CSV table of N, CA and C and ligand atoms in Angstrom, one decimal:
chain,number,residue,atom,x,y,z
A,1,MET,N,0.8,-1.2,0.0
A,1,MET,CA,0.0,0.0,0.0
A,1,MET,C,0.9,1.2,0.0
A,2,GLU,N,0.6,2.2,-0.9
A,2,GLU,CA,1.4,3.4,-1.0
A,2,GLU,C,0.7,4.5,-0.1
A,3,CYS,N,1.2,4.8,1.0
A,3,CYS,CA,0.7,5.8,1.8
A,3,CYS,C,1.8,6.7,2.3
A,4,LEU,N,1.7,8.0,1.9
A,4,LEU,CA,2.8,8.9,2.2
A,4,LEU,C,3.0,9.0,3.7
A,5,PHE,N,2.0,9.1,4.5
A,5,PHE,CA,2.1,9.3,5.9
A,5,PHE,C,2.6,8.0,6.7
A,6,CYS,N,2.2,6.9,6.2
A,6,CYS,CA,2.8,5.6,6.7
A,6,CYS,C,4.3,5.6,6.5
A,7,LYS,N,4.7,6.1,5.3
A,7,LYS,CA,6.1,6.1,5.0
A,7,LYS,C,6.8,7.1,5.9
A,8,ILE,N,6.2,8.2,6.1
A,8,ILE,CA,6.9,9.2,7.1
A,8,ILE,C,7.0,8.5,8.4
A,9,ALA,N,5.9,7.9,8.9
A,9,ALA,CA,5.9,7.2,10.2
A,9,ALA,C,7.0,6.1,10.3
A,10,GLU,N,7.2,5.5,9.2
A,10,GLU,CA,8.2,4.4,9.1
A,10,GLU,C,9.6,4.9,8.8
A,11,LYS,N,9.8,6.2,8.6
A,11,LYS,CA,11.0,6.9,8.3
A,11,LYS,C,11.5,6.5,6.9
A,12,LYS,N,10.6,6.1,6.0
A,12,LYS,CA,11.0,5.8,4.7
A,12,LYS,C,10.8,7.0,3.8
A,13,ARG,N,10.2,8.0,4.3
A,13,ARG,CA,10.2,9.3,3.6
A,13,ARG,C,10.6,10.4,4.6
A,14,SER,N,11.3,11.4,4.2
A,14,SER,CA,11.8,12.4,5.1
A,14,SER,C,10.7,13.4,5.5
A,15,ALA,N,10.8,13.8,6.7
A,15,ALA,CA,9.9,14.9,7.2
A,15,ALA,C,10.5,15.4,8.5
A,16,LYS,N,10.1,16.6,8.8
A,16,LYS,CA,10.7,17.3,10.0
A,16,LYS,C,9.9,16.8,11.2
A,17,ILE,N,10.2,15.6,11.8
A,17,ILE,CA,9.5,15.0,12.9
A,17,ILE,C,9.9,15.7,14.2
A,18,ILE,N,8.9,16.2,14.9
A,18,ILE,CA,9.2,16.9,16.1
A,18,ILE,C,8.7,16.2,17.4
A,19,TYR,N,8.0,15.1,17.2
A,19,TYR,CA,7.5,14.3,18.3
A,19,TYR,C,7.2,12.9,17.8
A,20,GLU,N,7.5,11.9,18.7
A,20,GLU,CA,7.1,10.5,18.3
A,20,GLU,C,7.0,9.7,19.6
A,21,ASP,N,6.0,8.8,19.6
A,21,ASP,CA,5.9,7.8,20.7
A,21,ASP,C,5.4,6.5,20.0
A,22,ASP,N,4.9,5.6,20.8
A,22,ASP,CA,4.5,4.3,20.3
A,22,ASP,C,3.3,4.4,19.4
A,23,LEU,N,2.5,5.4,19.6
A,23,LEU,CA,1.2,5.5,18.8
A,23,LEU,C,1.2,6.5,17.8
A,24,ALA,N,2.0,7.6,17.9
A,24,ALA,CA,1.8,8.8,17.1
A,24,ALA,C,3.1,9.4,16.7
A,25,VAL,N,3.0,10.2,15.6
A,25,VAL,CA,4.1,11.0,15.1
A,25,VAL,C,3.6,12.4,14.8
A,26,ALA,N,4.4,13.4,15.1
A,26,ALA,CA,4.1,14.7,14.7
A,26,ALA,C,5.2,15.3,13.9
A,27,PHE,N,4.9,16.0,12.8
A,27,PHE,CA,5.9,16.6,11.9
A,27,PHE,C,5.3,17.9,11.3
A,28,GLU,N,6.3,18.7,10.9
A,28,GLU,CA,5.9,20.0,10.3
A,28,GLU,C,5.3,19.8,8.9
A,29,ASP,N,4.2,20.6,8.7
A,29,ASP,CA,3.5,20.5,7.4
A,29,ASP,C,4.5,21.1,6.4
A,30,ILE,N,4.6,20.5,5.2
A,30,ILE,CA,5.5,20.9,4.1
A,30,ILE,C,5.0,22.2,3.5
A,31,ASN,N,3.8,22.6,3.6
A,31,ASN,CA,3.2,23.8,3.0
A,31,ASN,C,2.4,24.5,4.1
A,32,PRO,N,3.1,25.1,5.1
A,32,PRO,CA,2.4,25.7,6.3
A,32,PRO,C,1.5,26.8,5.9
A,33,GLN,N,0.3,26.7,6.6
A,33,GLN,CA,-0.7,27.7,6.4
A,33,GLN,C,-0.8,28.7,7.5
A,34,ALA,N,0.2,28.6,8.5
A,34,ALA,CA,0.2,29.5,9.6
A,34,ALA,C,1.7,29.4,10.1
A,35,PRO,N,2.1,30.3,11.0
A,35,PRO,CA,3.5,30.2,11.5
A,35,PRO,C,3.7,28.9,12.2
A,36,VAL,N,2.7,28.3,12.9
A,36,VAL,CA,2.8,27.0,13.4
A,36,VAL,C,1.8,26.1,12.6
A,37,HIS,N,2.3,25.1,12.0
A,37,HIS,CA,1.4,24.1,11.3
A,37,HIS,C,2.1,22.8,11.4
A,38,THR,N,1.6,22.0,12.3
A,38,THR,CA,2.1,20.7,12.6
A,38,THR,C,1.1,19.7,12.4
A,39,LEU,N,1.4,18.6,11.8
A,39,LEU,CA,0.5,17.4,11.6
A,39,LEU,C,0.7,16.4,12.6
A,40,VAL,N,-0.3,15.9,13.2
A,40,VAL,CA,-0.2,14.8,14.2
A,40,VAL,C,-1.0,13.6,13.6
A,41,ILE,N,-0.2,12.5,13.5
A,41,ILE,CA,-0.8,11.3,12.9
A,41,ILE,C,-0.7,10.1,13.8
A,42,PRO,N,-1.6,9.2,13.6
A,42,PRO,CA,-1.4,7.9,14.3
A,42,PRO,C,-0.4,7.0,13.4
A,43,LYS,N,0.4,6.2,14.1
A,43,LYS,CA,1.2,5.3,13.3
A,43,LYS,C,0.3,4.3,12.6
A,44,LYS,N,-0.8,3.9,13.2
A,44,LYS,CA,-1.7,3.0,12.5
A,44,LYS,C,-2.4,3.7,11.3
A,45,HIS,N,-2.5,3.0,10.2
A,45,HIS,CA,-3.1,3.5,9.0
A,45,HIS,C,-4.6,3.5,9.1
A,46,ILE,N,-5.2,4.7,9.1
A,46,ILE,CA,-6.7,4.9,9.1
A,46,ILE,C,-6.9,5.9,8.0
A,47,SER,N,-7.7,5.6,7.0
A,47,SER,CA,-7.8,6.5,5.8
A,47,SER,C,-8.5,7.8,6.1
A,48,THR,N,-9.7,7.7,6.7
A,48,THR,CA,-10.4,8.9,7.1
A,48,THR,C,-11.1,8.7,8.5
A,49,ASN,N,-11.6,9.8,9.1
A,49,ASN,CA,-12.2,9.6,10.4
A,49,ASN,C,-13.5,8.8,10.3
A,50,LEU,N,-14.0,8.6,9.1
A,50,LEU,CA,-15.2,7.7,8.9
A,50,LEU,C,-14.8,6.3,9.1
A,51,ASP,N,-13.5,6.0,9.0
A,51,ASP,CA,-13.0,4.6,9.2
A,51,ASP,C,-12.7,4.3,10.6
A,52,LEU,N,-12.9,5.2,11.5
A,52,LEU,CA,-12.5,5.0,12.9
A,52,LEU,C,-13.4,3.9,13.5
A,53,ARG,N,-12.8,3.0,14.3
A,53,ARG,CA,-13.6,2.0,15.0
A,53,ARG,C,-13.6,2.3,16.5
A,54,HIS,N,-14.5,1.7,17.2
A,54,HIS,CA,-14.6,2.0,18.6
A,54,HIS,C,-13.2,1.7,19.3
A,55,GLU,N,-12.5,0.8,18.9
A,55,GLU,CA,-11.2,0.5,19.5
A,55,GLU,C,-10.2,1.6,19.2
A,56,ASP,N,-10.5,2.5,18.3
A,56,ASP,CA,-9.6,3.6,18.1
A,56,ASP,C,-9.8,4.8,19.0
A,57,ASN,N,-10.9,4.7,19.8
A,57,ASN,CA,-11.2,5.9,20.6
A,57,ASN,C,-10.1,6.5,21.4
A,58,ASP,N,-9.4,5.6,22.1
A,58,ASP,CA,-8.2,6.1,22.9
A,58,ASP,C,-7.1,6.7,22.0
A,59,LEU,N,-6.9,6.1,20.9
A,59,LEU,CA,-5.9,6.6,20.0
A,59,LEU,C,-6.2,8.0,19.5
A,60,ILE,N,-7.5,8.3,19.2
A,60,ILE,CA,-7.9,9.6,18.8
A,60,ILE,C,-7.7,10.6,20.0
A,61,GLY,N,-8.0,10.2,21.2
A,61,GLY,CA,-7.8,11.0,22.3
A,61,GLY,C,-6.3,11.3,22.5
A,62,HIS,N,-5.5,10.3,22.2
A,62,HIS,CA,-4.0,10.5,22.3
A,62,HIS,C,-3.6,11.6,21.3
A,63,LEU,N,-4.1,11.5,20.1
A,63,LEU,CA,-3.7,12.5,19.1
A,63,LEU,C,-3.9,14.0,19.6
A,64,PHE,N,-5.1,14.1,20.3
A,64,PHE,CA,-5.4,15.5,20.8
A,64,PHE,C,-4.4,15.8,22.0
A,65,GLN,N,-4.0,14.8,22.8
A,65,GLN,CA,-3.1,15.1,23.8
A,65,GLN,C,-1.7,15.5,23.3
A,66,VAL,N,-1.3,14.8,22.2
A,66,VAL,CA,0.0,15.2,21.5
A,66,VAL,C,-0.1,16.6,21.0
A,67,ALA,N,-1.2,16.9,20.3
A,67,ALA,CA,-1.4,18.3,19.7
A,67,ALA,C,-1.3,19.3,20.9
A,68,ASN,N,-2.0,19.0,22.0
A,68,ASN,CA,-1.9,20.0,23.1
A,68,ASN,C,-0.5,20.2,23.6
A,69,LYS,N,0.2,19.1,23.7
A,69,LYS,CA,1.6,19.2,24.2
A,69,LYS,C,2.4,20.0,23.2
A,70,ILE,N,2.3,19.8,22.0
A,70,ILE,CA,3.1,20.6,21.0
A,70,ILE,C,2.7,22.1,21.0
A,71,ALA,N,1.4,22.3,21.2
A,71,ALA,CA,0.9,23.8,21.3
A,71,ALA,C,1.6,24.4,22.5
A,72,LYS,N,1.6,23.7,23.6
A,72,LYS,CA,2.2,24.2,24.8
A,72,LYS,C,3.7,24.4,24.6
A,73,ASP,N,4.4,23.4,24.1
A,73,ASP,CA,5.8,23.5,23.8
A,73,ASP,C,6.2,24.6,22.9
A,74,LYS,N,5.3,24.9,22.0
A,74,LYS,CA,5.6,26.0,21.0
A,74,LYS,C,5.2,27.3,21.5
A,75,GLY,N,4.5,27.3,22.7
A,75,GLY,CA,4.2,28.6,23.3
A,75,GLY,C,2.9,29.3,22.8
A,76,ILE,N,2.1,28.5,22.1
A,76,ILE,CA,0.9,29.1,21.5
A,76,ILE,C,-0.4,28.7,22.2
A,77,ALA,N,-0.3,27.8,23.2
A,77,ALA,CA,-1.5,27.3,23.8
A,77,ALA,C,-2.4,28.3,24.4
A,78,ASP,N,-1.9,29.3,25.1
A,78,ASP,CA,-2.8,30.3,25.8
A,78,ASP,C,-3.3,31.3,24.8
A,79,ARG,N,-2.5,31.6,23.7
A,79,ARG,CA,-3.0,32.5,22.7
A,79,ARG,C,-4.2,31.9,21.9
A,80,GLY,N,-4.0,30.6,21.6
A,80,GLY,CA,-5.0,29.9,20.9
A,80,GLY,C,-4.5,29.2,19.7
A,81,PHE,N,-5.1,28.2,19.3
A,81,PHE,CA,-4.7,27.4,18.1
A,81,PHE,C,-5.9,26.6,17.6
A,82,ARG,N,-5.8,26.1,16.4
A,82,ARG,CA,-6.9,25.4,15.8
A,82,ARG,C,-6.5,24.0,15.4
A,83,LEU,N,-7.4,23.0,15.8
A,83,LEU,CA,-7.2,21.7,15.4
A,83,LEU,C,-8.2,21.3,14.3
A,84,VAL,N,-7.7,20.8,13.2
A,84,VAL,CA,-8.6,20.5,12.0
A,84,VAL,C,-8.3,19.1,11.6
A,85,MET,N,-9.4,18.3,11.3
A,85,MET,CA,-9.2,17.1,10.6
A,85,MET,C,-10.2,17.1,9.4
A,86,ASN,N,-9.6,17.1,8.2
A,86,ASN,CA,-10.4,17.1,7.0
A,86,ASN,C,-10.9,15.7,6.7
A,87,CYS,N,-12.1,15.5,6.1
A,87,CYS,CA,-12.6,14.2,5.8
A,87,CYS,C,-13.2,14.2,4.4
A,88,ASN,N,-12.5,13.5,3.5
A,88,ASN,CA,-13.0,13.3,2.1
A,88,ASN,C,-12.8,14.6,1.3
A,89,PRO,N,-13.0,14.4,0.0
A,89,PRO,CA,-12.5,15.5,-0.9
A,89,PRO,C,-13.1,16.9,-0.7
A,90,GLU,N,-14.4,17.0,-0.4
A,90,GLU,CA,-15.0,18.4,-0.4
A,90,GLU,C,-14.4,19.1,0.8
A,91,SER,N,-13.9,18.4,1.8
A,91,SER,CA,-13.3,19.1,3.0
A,91,SER,C,-11.9,19.6,2.6
A,92,GLY,N,-11.3,19.1,1.6
A,92,GLY,CA,-9.9,19.4,1.2
A,92,GLY,C,-9.0,18.3,1.6
A,93,GLN,N,-9.4,17.1,2.1
A,93,GLN,CA,-8.5,16.1,2.4
A,93,GLN,C,-7.8,15.6,1.1
A,94,THR,N,-6.5,15.6,1.2
A,94,THR,CA,-5.7,15.1,0.1
A,94,THR,C,-4.8,13.9,0.4
A,95,VAL,N,-4.5,13.8,1.7
A,95,VAL,CA,-3.7,12.6,2.2
A,95,VAL,C,-4.7,11.7,3.0
A,96,PHE,N,-4.8,10.5,2.5
A,96,PHE,CA,-5.8,9.6,3.1
A,96,PHE,C,-5.2,8.7,4.2
A,97,HIS,N,-4.7,9.4,5.1
A,97,HIS,CA,-4.2,8.8,6.4
A,97,HIS,C,-4.5,9.9,7.4
A,98,ILE,N,-5.4,9.6,8.4
A,98,ILE,CA,-5.9,10.7,9.2
A,98,ILE,C,-4.8,11.5,9.8
A,99,HIS,N,-5.0,12.8,10.0
A,99,HIS,CA,-4.0,13.7,10.6
A,99,HIS,C,-4.8,14.8,11.1
A,100,LEU,N,-4.3,15.2,12.3
A,100,LEU,CA,-4.8,16.5,12.9
A,100,LEU,C,-3.8,17.6,12.5
A,101,HIS,N,-4.4,18.6,11.9
A,101,HIS,CA,-3.7,19.8,11.6
A,101,HIS,C,-3.7,20.6,12.9
A,102,MET,N,-2.5,21.1,13.4
A,102,MET,CA,-2.4,22.0,14.6
A,102,MET,C,-1.9,23.3,14.0
A,103,LEU,N,-2.7,24.3,14.0
A,103,LEU,CA,-2.4,25.6,13.4
A,103,LEU,C,-2.5,26.7,14.4
A,104,GLY,N,-1.5,27.5,14.3
A,104,GLY,CA,-1.5,28.7,15.3
A,104,GLY,C,-0.4,29.6,15.0
A,105,GLY,N,-0.2,30.6,15.9
A,105,GLY,CA,0.8,31.6,15.7
A,105,GLY,C,0.2,32.8,15.0
A,106,ARG,N,-1.0,32.8,14.6
A,106,ARG,CA,-1.7,34.0,14.0
A,106,ARG,C,-3.2,33.9,14.4
A,107,ILE,N,-3.9,35.0,14.1
A,107,ILE,CA,-5.3,35.0,14.4
A,107,ILE,C,-6.0,34.2,13.3
A,108,MET,N,-6.8,33.2,13.7
A,108,MET,CA,-7.6,32.4,12.8
A,108,MET,C,-8.9,33.0,12.5
A,109,HIS,N,-9.4,32.8,11.3
A,109,HIS,CA,-10.6,33.4,10.9
A,109,HIS,C,-11.7,32.4,10.8
A,110,TRP,N,-13.0,32.9,10.9
A,110,TRP,CA,-14.1,32.0,10.9
A,110,TRP,C,-15.2,32.7,10.1
A,111,PRO,N,-15.9,32.1,9.1
A,111,PRO,CA,-15.8,30.7,8.8
A,111,PRO,C,-14.4,30.4,8.1
A,112,PRO,N,-14.0,29.2,8.2
A,112,PRO,CA,-12.7,28.8,7.7
A,112,PRO,C,-12.5,28.8,6.2
A,113,GLY,N,-13.6,28.8,5.4
A,113,GLY,CA,-13.4,28.8,4.0
A,113,GLY,C,-13.2,27.5,3.3
B,24,AMP,P1,-5.2,17.4,4.0
B,24,AMP,O1,-5.4,18.3,2.9
B,24,AMP,O2,-6.1,17.7,5.2
B,24,AMP,O3,-5.2,16.0,3.6
B,24,AMP,O4,-3.7,17.7,4.6
B,24,AMP,C1,-2.6,17.2,4.0
B,24,AMP,C2,-1.5,18.0,4.4
B,24,AMP,O5,-0.3,17.3,4.3
B,24,AMP,C3,-1.3,19.3,3.7
B,24,AMP,O6,-1.4,20.4,4.5
B,24,AMP,C4,0.0,19.2,3.0
B,24,AMP,O7,0.8,20.4,2.9
B,24,AMP,C5,0.7,18.2,3.9
B,24,AMP,N1,1.8,17.4,3.3
B,24,AMP,C6,1.7,16.8,2.1
B,24,AMP,N2,2.9,16.1,1.9
B,24,AMP,C7,3.7,16.3,2.9
B,24,AMP,C8,5.0,15.9,3.3
B,24,AMP,N3,5.8,15.1,2.5
B,24,AMP,N4,5.5,16.3,4.5
B,24,AMP,C9,4.8,17.1,5.3
B,24,AMP,N5,3.5,17.5,5.0
B,24,AMP,C10,3.0,17.1,3.8
B,25,ZN,ZN1,-1.1,5.4,6.0
């Protein structure tokens, strides 16, 4: 199976990895949309959030905990940041391995567009 984010998690493709544990990897987005734009992914391949199973519930909570830690480490937690997970083409999902976008370091607008 060809999956870019599986390859990044397996270190078969390069990325600027800033965090890793048994379950998750976080790396800098190659095309940042904000001063902070980090992607948090599970090591397990899951194509979209529609493919989540009940046994993945703890894993998804863990992704949020990792995003929170990175926001705190980067000093943007108190100012605010945005977590986004796109699902399927109309949302803008282009990589079909779930990932939390952690965006911050500037004022975010709403609606997101
Ligand atoms: P999405 O559009 O929600 O699927 O998000 C995919 C994200 O992955 C985009 O923000 C891309 O800029 C980012 N991306 C694609 N390829 C890479 C890569 N090789 N390393 C880091 N980020 C990437
Ligand atoms: Zn994958």
